[in-house]
PDB file of C-alpha atoms in Angstrom:
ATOM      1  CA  UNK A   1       0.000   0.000   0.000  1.00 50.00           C
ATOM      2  CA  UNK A   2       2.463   2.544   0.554  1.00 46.00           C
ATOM      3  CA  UNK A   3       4.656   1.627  -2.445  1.00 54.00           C
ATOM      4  CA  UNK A   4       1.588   2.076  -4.211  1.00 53.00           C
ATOM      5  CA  UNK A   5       0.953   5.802  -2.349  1.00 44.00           C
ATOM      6  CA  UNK A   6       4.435   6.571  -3.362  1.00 50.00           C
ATOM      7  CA  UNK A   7       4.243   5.213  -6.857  1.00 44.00           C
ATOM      8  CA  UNK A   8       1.207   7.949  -7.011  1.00 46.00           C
ATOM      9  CA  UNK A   9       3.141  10.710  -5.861  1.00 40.00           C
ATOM     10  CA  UNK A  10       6.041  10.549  -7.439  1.00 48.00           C
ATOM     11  CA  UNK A  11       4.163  10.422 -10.552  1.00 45.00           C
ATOM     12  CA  UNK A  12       1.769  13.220  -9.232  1.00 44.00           C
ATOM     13  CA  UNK A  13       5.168  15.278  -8.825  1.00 46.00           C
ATOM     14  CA  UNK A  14       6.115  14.575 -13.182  1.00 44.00           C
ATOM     15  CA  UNK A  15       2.492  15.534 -13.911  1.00 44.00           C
ATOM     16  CA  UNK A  16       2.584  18.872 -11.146  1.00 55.00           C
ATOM     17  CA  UNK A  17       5.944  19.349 -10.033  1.00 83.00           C
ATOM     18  CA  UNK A  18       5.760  21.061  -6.294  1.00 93.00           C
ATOM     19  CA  UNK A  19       8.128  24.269  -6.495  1.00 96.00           C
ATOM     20  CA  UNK A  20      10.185  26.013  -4.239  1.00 97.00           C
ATOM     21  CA  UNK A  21       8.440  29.425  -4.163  1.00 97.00           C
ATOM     22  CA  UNK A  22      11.505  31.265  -3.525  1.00 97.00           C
ATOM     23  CA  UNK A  23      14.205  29.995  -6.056  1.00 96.00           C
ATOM     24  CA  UNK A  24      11.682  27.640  -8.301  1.00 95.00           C
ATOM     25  CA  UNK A  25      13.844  24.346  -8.048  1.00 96.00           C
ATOM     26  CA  UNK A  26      11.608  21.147  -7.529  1.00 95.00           C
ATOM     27  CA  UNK A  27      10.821  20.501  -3.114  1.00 96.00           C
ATOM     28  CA  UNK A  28      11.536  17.525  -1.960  1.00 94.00           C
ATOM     29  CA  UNK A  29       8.796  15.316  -0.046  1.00 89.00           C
ATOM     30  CA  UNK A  30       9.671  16.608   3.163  1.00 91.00           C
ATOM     31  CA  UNK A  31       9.302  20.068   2.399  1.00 95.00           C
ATOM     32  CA  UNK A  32       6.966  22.434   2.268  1.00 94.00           C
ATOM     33  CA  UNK A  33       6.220  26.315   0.588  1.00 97.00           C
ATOM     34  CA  UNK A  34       9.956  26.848   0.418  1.00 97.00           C
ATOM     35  CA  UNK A  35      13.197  24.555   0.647  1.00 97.00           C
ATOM     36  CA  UNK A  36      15.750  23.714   2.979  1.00 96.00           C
ATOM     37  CA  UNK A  37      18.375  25.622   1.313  1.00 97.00           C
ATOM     38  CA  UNK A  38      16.029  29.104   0.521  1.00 97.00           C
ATOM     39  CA  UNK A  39      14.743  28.708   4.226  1.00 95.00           C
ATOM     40  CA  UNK A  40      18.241  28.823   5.701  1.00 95.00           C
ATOM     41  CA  UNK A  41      19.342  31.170   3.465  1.00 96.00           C
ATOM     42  CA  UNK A  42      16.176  33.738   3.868  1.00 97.00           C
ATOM     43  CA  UNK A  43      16.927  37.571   4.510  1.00 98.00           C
ATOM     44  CA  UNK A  44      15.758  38.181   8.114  1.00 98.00           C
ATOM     45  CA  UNK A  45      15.857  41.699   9.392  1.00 98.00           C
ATOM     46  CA  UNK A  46      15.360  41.607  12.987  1.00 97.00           C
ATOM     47  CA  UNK A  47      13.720  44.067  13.262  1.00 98.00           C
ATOM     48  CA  UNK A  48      11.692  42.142  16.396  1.00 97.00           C
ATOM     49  CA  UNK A  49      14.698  42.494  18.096  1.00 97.00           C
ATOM     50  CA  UNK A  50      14.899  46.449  18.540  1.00 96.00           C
ATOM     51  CA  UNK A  51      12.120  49.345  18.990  1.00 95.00           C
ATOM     52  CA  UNK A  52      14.149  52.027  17.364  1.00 96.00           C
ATOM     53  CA  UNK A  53      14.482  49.840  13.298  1.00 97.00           C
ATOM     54  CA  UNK A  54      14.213  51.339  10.330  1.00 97.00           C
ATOM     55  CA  UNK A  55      10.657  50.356  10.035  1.00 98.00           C
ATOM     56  CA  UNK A  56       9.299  52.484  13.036  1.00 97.00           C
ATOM     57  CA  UNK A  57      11.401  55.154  11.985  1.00 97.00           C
ATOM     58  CA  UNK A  58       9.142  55.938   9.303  1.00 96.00           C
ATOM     59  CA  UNK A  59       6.183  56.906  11.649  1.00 96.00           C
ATOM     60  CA  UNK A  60       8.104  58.726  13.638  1.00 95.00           C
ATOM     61  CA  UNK A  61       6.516  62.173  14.031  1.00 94.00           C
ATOM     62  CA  UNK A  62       3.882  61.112  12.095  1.00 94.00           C
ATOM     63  CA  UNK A  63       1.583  58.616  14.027  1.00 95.00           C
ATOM     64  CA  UNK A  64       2.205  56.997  17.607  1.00 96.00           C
ATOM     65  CA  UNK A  65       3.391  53.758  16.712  1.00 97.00           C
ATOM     66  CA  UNK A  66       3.954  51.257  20.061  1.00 97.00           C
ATOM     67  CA  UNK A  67       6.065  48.484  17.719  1.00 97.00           C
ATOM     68  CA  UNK A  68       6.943  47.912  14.190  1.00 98.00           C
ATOM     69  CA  UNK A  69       8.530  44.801  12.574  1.00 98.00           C
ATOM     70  CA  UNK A  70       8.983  43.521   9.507  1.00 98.00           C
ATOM     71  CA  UNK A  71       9.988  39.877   8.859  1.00 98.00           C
ATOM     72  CA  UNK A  72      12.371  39.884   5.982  1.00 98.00           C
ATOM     73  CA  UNK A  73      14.161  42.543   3.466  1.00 98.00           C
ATOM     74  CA  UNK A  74      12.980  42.742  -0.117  1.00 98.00           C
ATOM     75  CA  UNK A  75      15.198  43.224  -2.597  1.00 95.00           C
ATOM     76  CA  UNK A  76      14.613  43.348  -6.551  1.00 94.00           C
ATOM     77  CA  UNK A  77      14.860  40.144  -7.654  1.00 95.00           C
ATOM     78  CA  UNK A  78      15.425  38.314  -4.493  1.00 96.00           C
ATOM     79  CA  UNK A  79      13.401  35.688  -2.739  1.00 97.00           C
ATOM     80  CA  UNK A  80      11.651  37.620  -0.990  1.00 98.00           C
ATOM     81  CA  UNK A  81      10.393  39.215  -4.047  1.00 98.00           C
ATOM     82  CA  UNK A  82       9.611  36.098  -5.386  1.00 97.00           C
ATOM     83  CA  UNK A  83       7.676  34.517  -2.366  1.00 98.00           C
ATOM     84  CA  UNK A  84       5.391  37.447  -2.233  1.00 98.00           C
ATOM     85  CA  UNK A  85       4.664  37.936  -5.951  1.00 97.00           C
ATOM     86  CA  UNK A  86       3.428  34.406  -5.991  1.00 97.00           C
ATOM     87  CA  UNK A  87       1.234  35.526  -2.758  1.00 97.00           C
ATOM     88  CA  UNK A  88       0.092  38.308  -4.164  1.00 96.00           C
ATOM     89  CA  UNK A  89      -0.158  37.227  -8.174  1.00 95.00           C
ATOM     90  CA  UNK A  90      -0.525  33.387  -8.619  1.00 94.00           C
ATOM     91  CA  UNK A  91      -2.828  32.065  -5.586  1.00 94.00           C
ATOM     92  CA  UNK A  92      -0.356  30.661  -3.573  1.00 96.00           C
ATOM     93  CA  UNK A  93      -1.994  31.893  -0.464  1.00 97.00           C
ATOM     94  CA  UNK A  94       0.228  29.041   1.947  1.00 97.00           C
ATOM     95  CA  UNK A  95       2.728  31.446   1.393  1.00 98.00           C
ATOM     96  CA  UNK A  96       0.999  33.909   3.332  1.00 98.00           C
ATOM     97  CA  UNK A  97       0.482  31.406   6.247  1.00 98.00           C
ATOM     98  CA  UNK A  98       4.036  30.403   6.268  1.00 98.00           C
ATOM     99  CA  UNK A  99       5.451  34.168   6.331  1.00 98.00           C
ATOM    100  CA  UNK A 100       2.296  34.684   8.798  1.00 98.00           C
ATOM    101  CA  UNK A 101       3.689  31.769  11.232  1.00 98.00           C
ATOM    102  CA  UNK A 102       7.708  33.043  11.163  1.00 98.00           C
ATOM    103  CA  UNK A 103       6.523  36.407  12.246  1.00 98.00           C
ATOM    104  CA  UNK A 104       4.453  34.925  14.752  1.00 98.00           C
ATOM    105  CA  UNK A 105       7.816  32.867  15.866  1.00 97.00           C
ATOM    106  CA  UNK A 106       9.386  36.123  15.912  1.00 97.00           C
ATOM    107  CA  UNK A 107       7.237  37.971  18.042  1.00 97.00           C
ATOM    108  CA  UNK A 108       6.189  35.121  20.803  1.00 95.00           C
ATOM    109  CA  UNK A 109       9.271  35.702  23.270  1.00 90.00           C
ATOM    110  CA  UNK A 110       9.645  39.633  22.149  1.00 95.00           C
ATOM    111  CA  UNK A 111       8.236  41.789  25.029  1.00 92.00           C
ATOM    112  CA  UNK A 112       7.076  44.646  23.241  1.00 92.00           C
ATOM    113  CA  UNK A 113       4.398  42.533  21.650  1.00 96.00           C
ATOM    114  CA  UNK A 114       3.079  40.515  24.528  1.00 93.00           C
ATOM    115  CA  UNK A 115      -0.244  42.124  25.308  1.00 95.00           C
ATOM    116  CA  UNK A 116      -1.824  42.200  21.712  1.00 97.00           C
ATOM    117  CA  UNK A 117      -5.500  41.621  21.616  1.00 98.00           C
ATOM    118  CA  UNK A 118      -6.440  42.108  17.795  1.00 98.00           C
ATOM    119  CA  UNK A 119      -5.106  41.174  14.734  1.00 98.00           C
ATOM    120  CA  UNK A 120      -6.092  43.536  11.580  1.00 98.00           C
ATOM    121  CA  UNK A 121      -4.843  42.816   8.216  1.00 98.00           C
ATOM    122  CA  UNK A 122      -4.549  46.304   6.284  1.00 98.00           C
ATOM    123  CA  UNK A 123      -8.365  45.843   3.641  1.00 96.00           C
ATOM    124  CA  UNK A 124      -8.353  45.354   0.083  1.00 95.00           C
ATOM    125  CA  UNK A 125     -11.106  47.765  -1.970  1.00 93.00           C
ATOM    126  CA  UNK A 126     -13.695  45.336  -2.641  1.00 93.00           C
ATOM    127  CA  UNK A 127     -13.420  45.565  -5.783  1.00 93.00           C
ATOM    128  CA  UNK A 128      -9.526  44.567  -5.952  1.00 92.00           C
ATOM    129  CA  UNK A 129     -10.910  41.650  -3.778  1.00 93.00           C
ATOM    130  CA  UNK A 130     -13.239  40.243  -6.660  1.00 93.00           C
ATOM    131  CA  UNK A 131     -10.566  40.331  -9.187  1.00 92.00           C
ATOM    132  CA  UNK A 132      -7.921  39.223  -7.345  1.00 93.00           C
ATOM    133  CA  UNK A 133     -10.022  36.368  -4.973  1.00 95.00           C
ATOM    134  CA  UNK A 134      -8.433  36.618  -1.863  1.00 97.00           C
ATOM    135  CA  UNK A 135      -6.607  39.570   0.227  1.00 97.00           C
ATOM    136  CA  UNK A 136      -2.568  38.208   1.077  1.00 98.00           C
ATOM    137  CA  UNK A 137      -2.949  40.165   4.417  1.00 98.00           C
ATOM    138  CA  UNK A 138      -5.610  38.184   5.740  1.00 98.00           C
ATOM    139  CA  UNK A 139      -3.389  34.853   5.451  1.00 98.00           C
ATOM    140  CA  UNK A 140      -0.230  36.509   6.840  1.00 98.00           C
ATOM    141  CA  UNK A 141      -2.672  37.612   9.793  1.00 98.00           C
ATOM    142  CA  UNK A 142      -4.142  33.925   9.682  1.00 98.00           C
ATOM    143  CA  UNK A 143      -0.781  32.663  10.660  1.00 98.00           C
ATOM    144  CA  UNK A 144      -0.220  34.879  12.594  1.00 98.00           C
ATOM    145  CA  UNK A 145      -3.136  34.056  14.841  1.00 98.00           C
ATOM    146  CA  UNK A 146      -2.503  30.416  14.411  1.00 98.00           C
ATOM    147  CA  UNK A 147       1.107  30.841  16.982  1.00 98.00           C
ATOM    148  CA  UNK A 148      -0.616  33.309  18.596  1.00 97.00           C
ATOM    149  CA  UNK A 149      -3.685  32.544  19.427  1.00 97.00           C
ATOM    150  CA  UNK A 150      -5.426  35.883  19.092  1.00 97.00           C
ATOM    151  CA  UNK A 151      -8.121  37.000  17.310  1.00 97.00           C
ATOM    152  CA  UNK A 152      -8.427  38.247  13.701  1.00 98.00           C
ATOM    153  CA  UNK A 153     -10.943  40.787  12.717  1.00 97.00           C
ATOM    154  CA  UNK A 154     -11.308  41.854   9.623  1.00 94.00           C
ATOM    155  CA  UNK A 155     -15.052  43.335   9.558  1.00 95.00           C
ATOM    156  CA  UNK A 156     -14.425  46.314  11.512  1.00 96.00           C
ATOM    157  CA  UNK A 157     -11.376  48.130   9.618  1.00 97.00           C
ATOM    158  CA  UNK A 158     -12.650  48.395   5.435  1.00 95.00           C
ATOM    159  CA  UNK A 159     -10.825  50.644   2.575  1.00 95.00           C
ATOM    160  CA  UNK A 160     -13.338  52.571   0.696  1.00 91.00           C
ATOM    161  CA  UNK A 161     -11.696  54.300  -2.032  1.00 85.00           C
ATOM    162  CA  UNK A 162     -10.291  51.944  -4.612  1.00 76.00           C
ATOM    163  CA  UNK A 163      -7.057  53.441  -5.002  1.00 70.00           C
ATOM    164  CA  UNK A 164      -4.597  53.456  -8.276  1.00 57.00           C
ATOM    165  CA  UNK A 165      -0.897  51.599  -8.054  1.00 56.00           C
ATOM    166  CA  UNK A 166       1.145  53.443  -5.815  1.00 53.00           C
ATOM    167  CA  UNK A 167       4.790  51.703  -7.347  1.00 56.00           C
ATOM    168  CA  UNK A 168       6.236  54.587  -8.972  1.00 56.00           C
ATOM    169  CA  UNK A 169       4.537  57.821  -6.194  1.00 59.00           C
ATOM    170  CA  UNK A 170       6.601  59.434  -3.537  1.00 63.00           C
ATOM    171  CA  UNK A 171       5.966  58.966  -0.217  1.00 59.00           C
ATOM    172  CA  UNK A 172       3.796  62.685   0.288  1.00 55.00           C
ATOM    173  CA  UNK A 173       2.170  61.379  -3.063  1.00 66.00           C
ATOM    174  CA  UNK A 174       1.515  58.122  -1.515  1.00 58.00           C
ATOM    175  CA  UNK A 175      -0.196  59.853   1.437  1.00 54.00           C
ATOM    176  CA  UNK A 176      -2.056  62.293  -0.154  1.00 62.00           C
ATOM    177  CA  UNK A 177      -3.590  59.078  -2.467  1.00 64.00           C
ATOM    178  CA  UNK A 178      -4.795  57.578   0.408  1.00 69.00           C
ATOM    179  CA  UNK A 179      -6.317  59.995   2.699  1.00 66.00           C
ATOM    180  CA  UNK A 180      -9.800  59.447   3.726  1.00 74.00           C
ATOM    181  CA  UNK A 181      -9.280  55.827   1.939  1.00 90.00           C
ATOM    182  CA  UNK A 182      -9.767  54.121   4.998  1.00 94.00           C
ATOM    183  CA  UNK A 183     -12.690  53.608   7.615  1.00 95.00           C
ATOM    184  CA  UNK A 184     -13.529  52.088  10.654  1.00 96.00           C
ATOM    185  CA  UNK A 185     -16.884  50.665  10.755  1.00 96.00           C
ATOM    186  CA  UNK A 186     -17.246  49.092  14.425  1.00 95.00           C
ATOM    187  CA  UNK A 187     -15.298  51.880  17.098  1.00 94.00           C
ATOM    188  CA  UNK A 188     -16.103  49.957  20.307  1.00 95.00           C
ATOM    189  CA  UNK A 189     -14.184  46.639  18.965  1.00 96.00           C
ATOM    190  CA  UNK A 190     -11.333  48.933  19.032  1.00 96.00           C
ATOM    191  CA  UNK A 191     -11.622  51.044  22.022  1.00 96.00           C
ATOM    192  CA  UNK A 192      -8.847  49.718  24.840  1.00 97.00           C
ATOM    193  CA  UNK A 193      -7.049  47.401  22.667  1.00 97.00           C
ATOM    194  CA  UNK A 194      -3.895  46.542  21.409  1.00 98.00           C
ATOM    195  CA  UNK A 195      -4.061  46.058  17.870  1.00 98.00           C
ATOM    196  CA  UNK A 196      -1.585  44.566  15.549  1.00 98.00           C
ATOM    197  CA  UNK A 197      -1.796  45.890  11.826  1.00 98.00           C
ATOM    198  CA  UNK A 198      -0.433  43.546   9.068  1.00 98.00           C
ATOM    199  CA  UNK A 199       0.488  44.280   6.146  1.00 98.00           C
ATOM    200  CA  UNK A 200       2.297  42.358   3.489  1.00 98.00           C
ATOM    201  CA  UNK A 201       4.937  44.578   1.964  1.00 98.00           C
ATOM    202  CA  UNK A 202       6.292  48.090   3.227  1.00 97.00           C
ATOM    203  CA  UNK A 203       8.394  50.477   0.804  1.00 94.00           C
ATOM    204  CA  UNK A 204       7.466  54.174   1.770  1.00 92.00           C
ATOM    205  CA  UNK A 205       4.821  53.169   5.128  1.00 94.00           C
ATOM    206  CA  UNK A 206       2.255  55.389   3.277  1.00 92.00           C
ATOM    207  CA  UNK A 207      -0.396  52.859   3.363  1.00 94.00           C
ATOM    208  CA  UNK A 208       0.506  52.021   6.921  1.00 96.00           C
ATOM    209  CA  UNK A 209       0.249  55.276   8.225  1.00 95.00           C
ATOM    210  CA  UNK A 210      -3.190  56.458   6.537  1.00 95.00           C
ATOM    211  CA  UNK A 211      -4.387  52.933   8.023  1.00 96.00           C
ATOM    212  CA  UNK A 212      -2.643  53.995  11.532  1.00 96.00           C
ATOM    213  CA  UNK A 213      -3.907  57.476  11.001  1.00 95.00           C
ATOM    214  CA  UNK A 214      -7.903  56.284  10.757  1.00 95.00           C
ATOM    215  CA  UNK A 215      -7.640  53.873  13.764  1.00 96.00           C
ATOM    216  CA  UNK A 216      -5.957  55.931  16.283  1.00 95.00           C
ATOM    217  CA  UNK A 217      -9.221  58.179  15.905  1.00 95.00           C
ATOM    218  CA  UNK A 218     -11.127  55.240  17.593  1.00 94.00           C
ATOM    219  CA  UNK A 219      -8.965  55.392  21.572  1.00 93.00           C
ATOM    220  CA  UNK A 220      -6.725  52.147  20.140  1.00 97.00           C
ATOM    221  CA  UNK A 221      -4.775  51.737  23.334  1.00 97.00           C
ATOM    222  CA  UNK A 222      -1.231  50.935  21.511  1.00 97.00           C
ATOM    223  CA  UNK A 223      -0.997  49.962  17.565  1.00 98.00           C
ATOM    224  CA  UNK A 224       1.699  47.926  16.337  1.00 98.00           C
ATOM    225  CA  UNK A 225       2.286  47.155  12.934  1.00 98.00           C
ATOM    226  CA  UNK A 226       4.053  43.790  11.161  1.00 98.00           C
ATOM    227  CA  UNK A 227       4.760  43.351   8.075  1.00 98.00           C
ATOM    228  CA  UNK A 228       5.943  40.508   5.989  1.00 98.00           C
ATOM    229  CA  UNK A 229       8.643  42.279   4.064  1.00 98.00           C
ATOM    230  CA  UNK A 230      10.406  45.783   3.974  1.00 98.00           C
ATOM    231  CA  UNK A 231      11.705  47.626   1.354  1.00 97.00           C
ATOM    232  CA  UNK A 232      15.416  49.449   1.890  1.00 89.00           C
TER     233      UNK A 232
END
């Protein structure tokens, strides 16, 4: 029986070869979203590690910020790059849950983010939503969750201005974009809390601080933000 279940994969491997989603060489049985190699070799910023990072820098002066981390650096053409334009672009949503869990690693012994209660993932326009299926923040916030154990809400926080690409906008361009794009629909499930905001990539923080911007309206009592990759 299980030369037979082997027989099946194997041959279900010719017919649908299981990639690496970092580098794009075949996986081996054992592994999973990413292999050995790319996992070991993955660009971790550490951000976790230290409240004053280059991430948190960017709010600074701008919107009270209690933590900010991102999990790894993204450079052009680098794994990172790769792993979320498959997240993002070709449905490979376990990606999401696998970044999700590592920053979840990452933050369970850092003290800073200890007392979260709420787990927001920055809200796709609806419309983006239907074309694209799925939104990549809720699965990094999914896995997230899953090490955590804390709650995910994603009714209360919606975008509701479809905006255009922000790629090639300056940061004050970036900002100005998105004002008033955001809204929060439910104030007392934010009222008190701790809430963690996640995000999947980070270049200029625009996006992050418009979102930061609309919840600290609602007496938020600290906001954090975490973020599966950062741009430098």
């Amino acid at each position: 029986m299980w030369s037979m279940f082997n027989l099946f994969y194997d041959l279900a491997g010719l017919l649908f070869p299981r990639l690496c989603n970092a580098c794009g060489e075949p996986l081996l049985k054992a592994e999973r979203v990413i292999c050995l190699k790319c996992a070991r070799d993955l660009p971790y910023t550490d951000f976790h590690l230290f409240v004053d990072n280059p991430l948190a820098r960017q709010f600074w002066g701008k919107v009270p910020i209690h933590g900010a981390t991102a999990l790894l650096y993204f450079n052009k053409g680098g794994k990172t790059q790769k792993m979320i334009h498959n997240l993002k672009y070709r449905q490979q949503t376990e990606i999401g849950l696998f970044l999700g869990r590592k920053i979840a690693e990452h933050l369970l012994n850092t003290e800073h983010y200890q007392d979260i209660d709420l787990i927001i993932p920055v809200p796709l326009h609806p419309r983006k939503m239907r074309t694209r299926g799925y939104n990549q923040s809720q699965f990094l916030a999914e896995g997230i969750a899953e090490i955590l154990g804390i709650q995910i809400n994603n009714k209360t926080f919606i975008r509701k201005t479809a905006t255009q690409s922000q790629t090639k906008k300056d940061r004050y361009t970036r900002f100005q974009n998105l004002q008033h794009t955001f809204k929060v629909v439910d104030k007392d499930a934010l009222q008190g809390k701790h809430i963690l905001l996640v995000d999947d990539v980070v270049t200029t923080g625009a996006t992050l601080e418009s979102c930061a911007t609309e919840l600290q309206k609602y007496s938020v009592k600290k906001l954090s933000i975490a973020a599966a990759a950062y741009v430098r």
